[in-house]
Amino acid sequence: MPGFSGERFVRLLLLSLCLPGGSPADLPMTTQDASQTQGNLLTQMPTGLNESSPEPMMTTRVVNRQTRESVSDHSPVGHSVSTPGPDLTTQDFKQAVEEKASNFTDLVYEVLLSGVSGTPVEKNITLDSPAKVELSCSLANKYPHLKIVQVAWKKGNETIKHINKTENSWSIQLTVTDENELGSYSCTLKGEEEFKAVFHLQVPKIEGKEKPIISYEGDTVVMICKSSNYTPITWTWYLTNGSEQIAINDSLLSDKYVIDRVPANTTHLKILKLTKKDDGAYWCEAVFKLGKSKGKLKLKVLTFLVPLKPFLAILAEVIILVAIVFLYEVYSKKKEKHAEYEKEFEQVEQLKSEESNGVESSSTRHRKV
Amino acid sequence: MSHQVPSDLGYVPPDGGWGWAVVFGASISVGFAYTFPKAFTIYFKELQAVYSISYSQIAWITSIMCATTYGGGPISSILVNRYGSRPVVMFGGLLCGIGMVSAAFCTSILQLYICVGFITGFGLALNLQPSVIIIGKYFLKRRPIANGLAMAGSPVMLCTLAPLNQFLFDNFGWRGSFLILGAILLNCCVAGALFRPIGAAKRSVKNQTTEKGKEAPKEEVTRMSMEMSNPTYAPAETRTEEEEEKDCCEKINQYLDFSLFKHRGFLIYLIGNVLMFLGFFAPIVFLAPYAKHIGIDEYSAAFLLSILAIVDMIARPTTGIIANSKWVRPKIQYFFSFSIAFNGTCHLLCPLASGYTGLVVYSIFFGLAFGMVCAMLFETLMDLVGAARFTSAVGLVTIAECCTILLGPPIGGTLIDTFGDYKYMFIKCGAVMVLAGTFLFIMNYYNYRMLAKEEKERKAKEEDPKIVRTENEGRSNWKKETLQDGPELEPLRDEREGLKTEVNGTNEV
């Protein structure tokens, strides 16, 4: 069957969240979806240290309609990064690209605000690697008459000063390099009415499993964590001991735990020789450049007595039913035989009386066949 | 065939009474046999993870299971011919249970192949064939209804097994589920217990002993008179020689009637069905993936299959009732060919269905057609070869169908992969089935004509005063082939042969 993986390719995503408002085609935006990062990712998440990345480890390969080659310098990864000089036009934004040392992608997210004031529009943005992000709030063309007196961009409670304004939109530019820059950014347009939009910048979420994984004592269990769209740098597994989370060191306890990290966006934790103590919650943590993300999995270890009870119950039911069927058959056969005996008896009597009268009545018996 | 199908069983089936209990048992057995492989696929993901194997390796389990279920047909037939339905089904249920319980303790995929694939598959084979066979022994006039009801067990079981499997898996993991499934499969033994052996043997045992007592002296008298009338003793000798020869072939045929391959109706059925199964199962396998392919979400795609199952459930008994009506029953073969062709047309029109509503409509019609074909699958075979020889016929047919059943979905899959489009698979399935339907229609028309001709000849012979026949004789001569009776009818057969030698010494059947 053909694997339909259209999601893997980058596409133009329209983020107009306005309802009665302008047509979606007004302001096309691009967003990066499913950038496939490959290669040996040696650096840990950027913590602001001036770690120079020696080699072009990260190649962001993105298939896209409009690709732009960026010529970038070999600058150390850290806070100060030279941007590849993007031309940011409000109309169309392209993305990155094939790059050498600068691991930046340019992203623009825009929200079109509609006339519904009161409830803020929320937008979740997932980032797994450092990027330059432009967030903009704009009014639908339908409402030019609404005079916006004041526009405020905030991160949490902190106001952001530098706002780019165009005809109908207000935007800010952010350079996200580490987890400090993630969070919730809100724009508030105050005029006659107040419009608010909130952008949540976060690392990709790892989904655990809602239902517990069931296994048995002495058995082996494999727990899987996947990160479908974003490939993490590495994975770590934790088990819960009381209220703490302890990292699982598979090289130390190699006859108990085996961790498989290939391919990079999936990880397997194999636990051998299960005991009751292994019961509990496990966490798989994906490490991205911009932070970590955890998924929860639950393991339940049962003894074989647990399924044995229903098994024995059903077995008993089967035996009882078979016995009932056979007993009923024996009973009904007895009844039939009894009835036949009576009939035979009657017939013999009849024959006797008829023979004594000289009448052949063997025809009745033949008819029985 | 006329509506008054002469029963070559040698007795009149009850057409009711305990027969309905037998139908109930048969529906359970048939249900397990057909739906267990399908419902088993829920465990694939988990097993894949635990044993670190690919999907195609794990899919071998169900392939082996299906292959053994269909391929074990002849062995099933032989055993039923020898021991009757009841012990075989009970043994089959036991085997299934053992297979699944041992699968719960497996430590490698190879062991799973053996336990789940072979052992359970073979147990299901020992369930499927005898269940269908015994319906033919209990019903004659209402046989299509009985068949329809028994086959209706399949969708009912599917609707219950699938969620049950999910529930078991969520609560007990895969090992515990296998253990409990083993116990559930033991319920086939209960179904088997319901299959009371039938035959006039039971009732006529008493009569027979007394009658034989009466006829033995008669027999001797006639024989002596024949000897006297014939100067040479040759007839008796040739008779014994012929009997010896026949014993050898008869012995083989007693277990598995290979002489069926000379039977015109059987061959027609075999070729038509083998062709049909090439395109029968593939659309079901690919319906959900096709729905997802055209953009429908997973739950709605699964819902399509539920619609199919529900329509199927209703269609099967309904088809049985329709097939039993006096207009359809005499020409039931045409009805069968029509439903196959209808099924094929559904598939051919499927690519035209666009969007979810189109697929829902397709599912409804497909469910209807699928149910119609399945309900009459074994009824038509019984109708062609007669209930007595059905035992061997079903075994031979299932092993022949085995190949195409297994080939159908992979061929469909290859078509999809090569062209990247599902419509070629639907076209192929539809074309194959329409072809099979047309073939069956034409050949059955020919067969009906030949049967009518033979009937005329038989009636002409009957007028012949030279040969005196009893009622039984007429029926047994009609087919002009050896009749195979199950062991429950052996006493009856001896009785009949006794009558034959008594009345008609030289005429060998």
Short mmCIF file of N, CA and C in Angstrom, two decimals, chain B residues 290-291 294-296 304 349-362:
data_model
loop_
_atom_site.label_atom_id
_atom_site.label_comp_id
_atom_site.label_asym_id
_atom_site.label_seq_id
_atom_site.Cartn_x
_atom_site.Cartn_y
_atom_site.Cartn_z
N TYR B 290 -8.31 2.06 1.79
CA TYR B 290 -8.74 2.89 0.69
C TYR B 290 -9.45 4.13 1.21
N ALA B 291 -10.29 3.94 2.24
CA ALA B 291 -10.99 5.08 2.81
C ALA B 291 -10.00 6.10 3.36
N ILE B 294 -8.35 8.10 0.59
CA ILE B 294 -9.04 9.25 0.00
C ILE B 294 -9.38 10.29 1.05
N GLY B 295 -8.80 10.14 2.20
CA GLY B 295 -8.85 11.25 3.16
C GLY B 295 -9.84 11.11 4.30
N ILE B 296 -10.41 9.93 4.43
CA ILE B 296 -11.36 9.77 5.52
C ILE B 296 -10.60 9.38 6.79
N LEU B 304 -17.07 2.04 8.40
CA LEU B 304 -17.52 1.44 7.14
C LEU B 304 -17.58 -0.07 7.27
N LEU B 349 -18.09 -0.58 -9.68
CA LEU B 349 -18.61 0.78 -9.54
C LEU B 349 -17.97 1.54 -8.39
N CYS B 350 -17.22 0.81 -7.56
CA CYS B 350 -16.66 1.49 -6.38
C CYS B 350 -15.77 2.69 -6.71
N PRO B 351 -14.86 2.57 -7.70
CA PRO B 351 -14.02 3.74 -7.98
C PRO B 351 -14.82 4.99 -8.31
N LEU B 352 -16.07 4.81 -8.73
CA LEU B 352 -16.88 5.99 -9.03
C LEU B 352 -17.40 6.65 -7.77
N ALA B 353 -17.35 5.91 -6.67
CA ALA B 353 -17.86 6.49 -5.42
C ALA B 353 -16.90 7.53 -4.92
N SER B 354 -17.41 8.71 -4.69
CA SER B 354 -16.51 9.76 -4.23
C SER B 354 -16.97 10.23 -2.85
N GLY B 355 -16.04 10.40 -1.98
CA GLY B 355 -16.38 10.94 -0.68
C GLY B 355 -16.96 9.88 0.24
N TYR B 356 -17.28 10.30 1.41
CA TYR B 356 -17.69 9.36 2.44
C TYR B 356 -19.05 8.75 2.14
N THR B 357 -20.02 9.56 1.71
CA THR B 357 -21.35 9.01 1.44
C THR B 357 -21.28 7.96 0.36
N GLY B 358 -20.47 8.22 -0.67
CA GLY B 358 -20.33 7.22 -1.74
C GLY B 358 -19.83 5.90 -1.18
N LEU B 359 -18.83 5.99 -0.30
CA LEU B 359 -18.28 4.77 0.27
C LEU B 359 -19.27 4.08 1.18
N VAL B 360 -20.10 4.85 1.87
CA VAL B 360 -21.11 4.23 2.73
C VAL B 360 -22.09 3.43 1.88
N VAL B 361 -22.52 4.04 0.77
CA VAL B 361 -23.44 3.34 -0.13
C VAL B 361 -22.79 2.07 -0.65
N TYR B 362 -21.51 2.21 -1.04
CA TYR B 362 -20.78 1.03 -1.52
C TYR B 362 -20.71 -0.05 -0.45
#
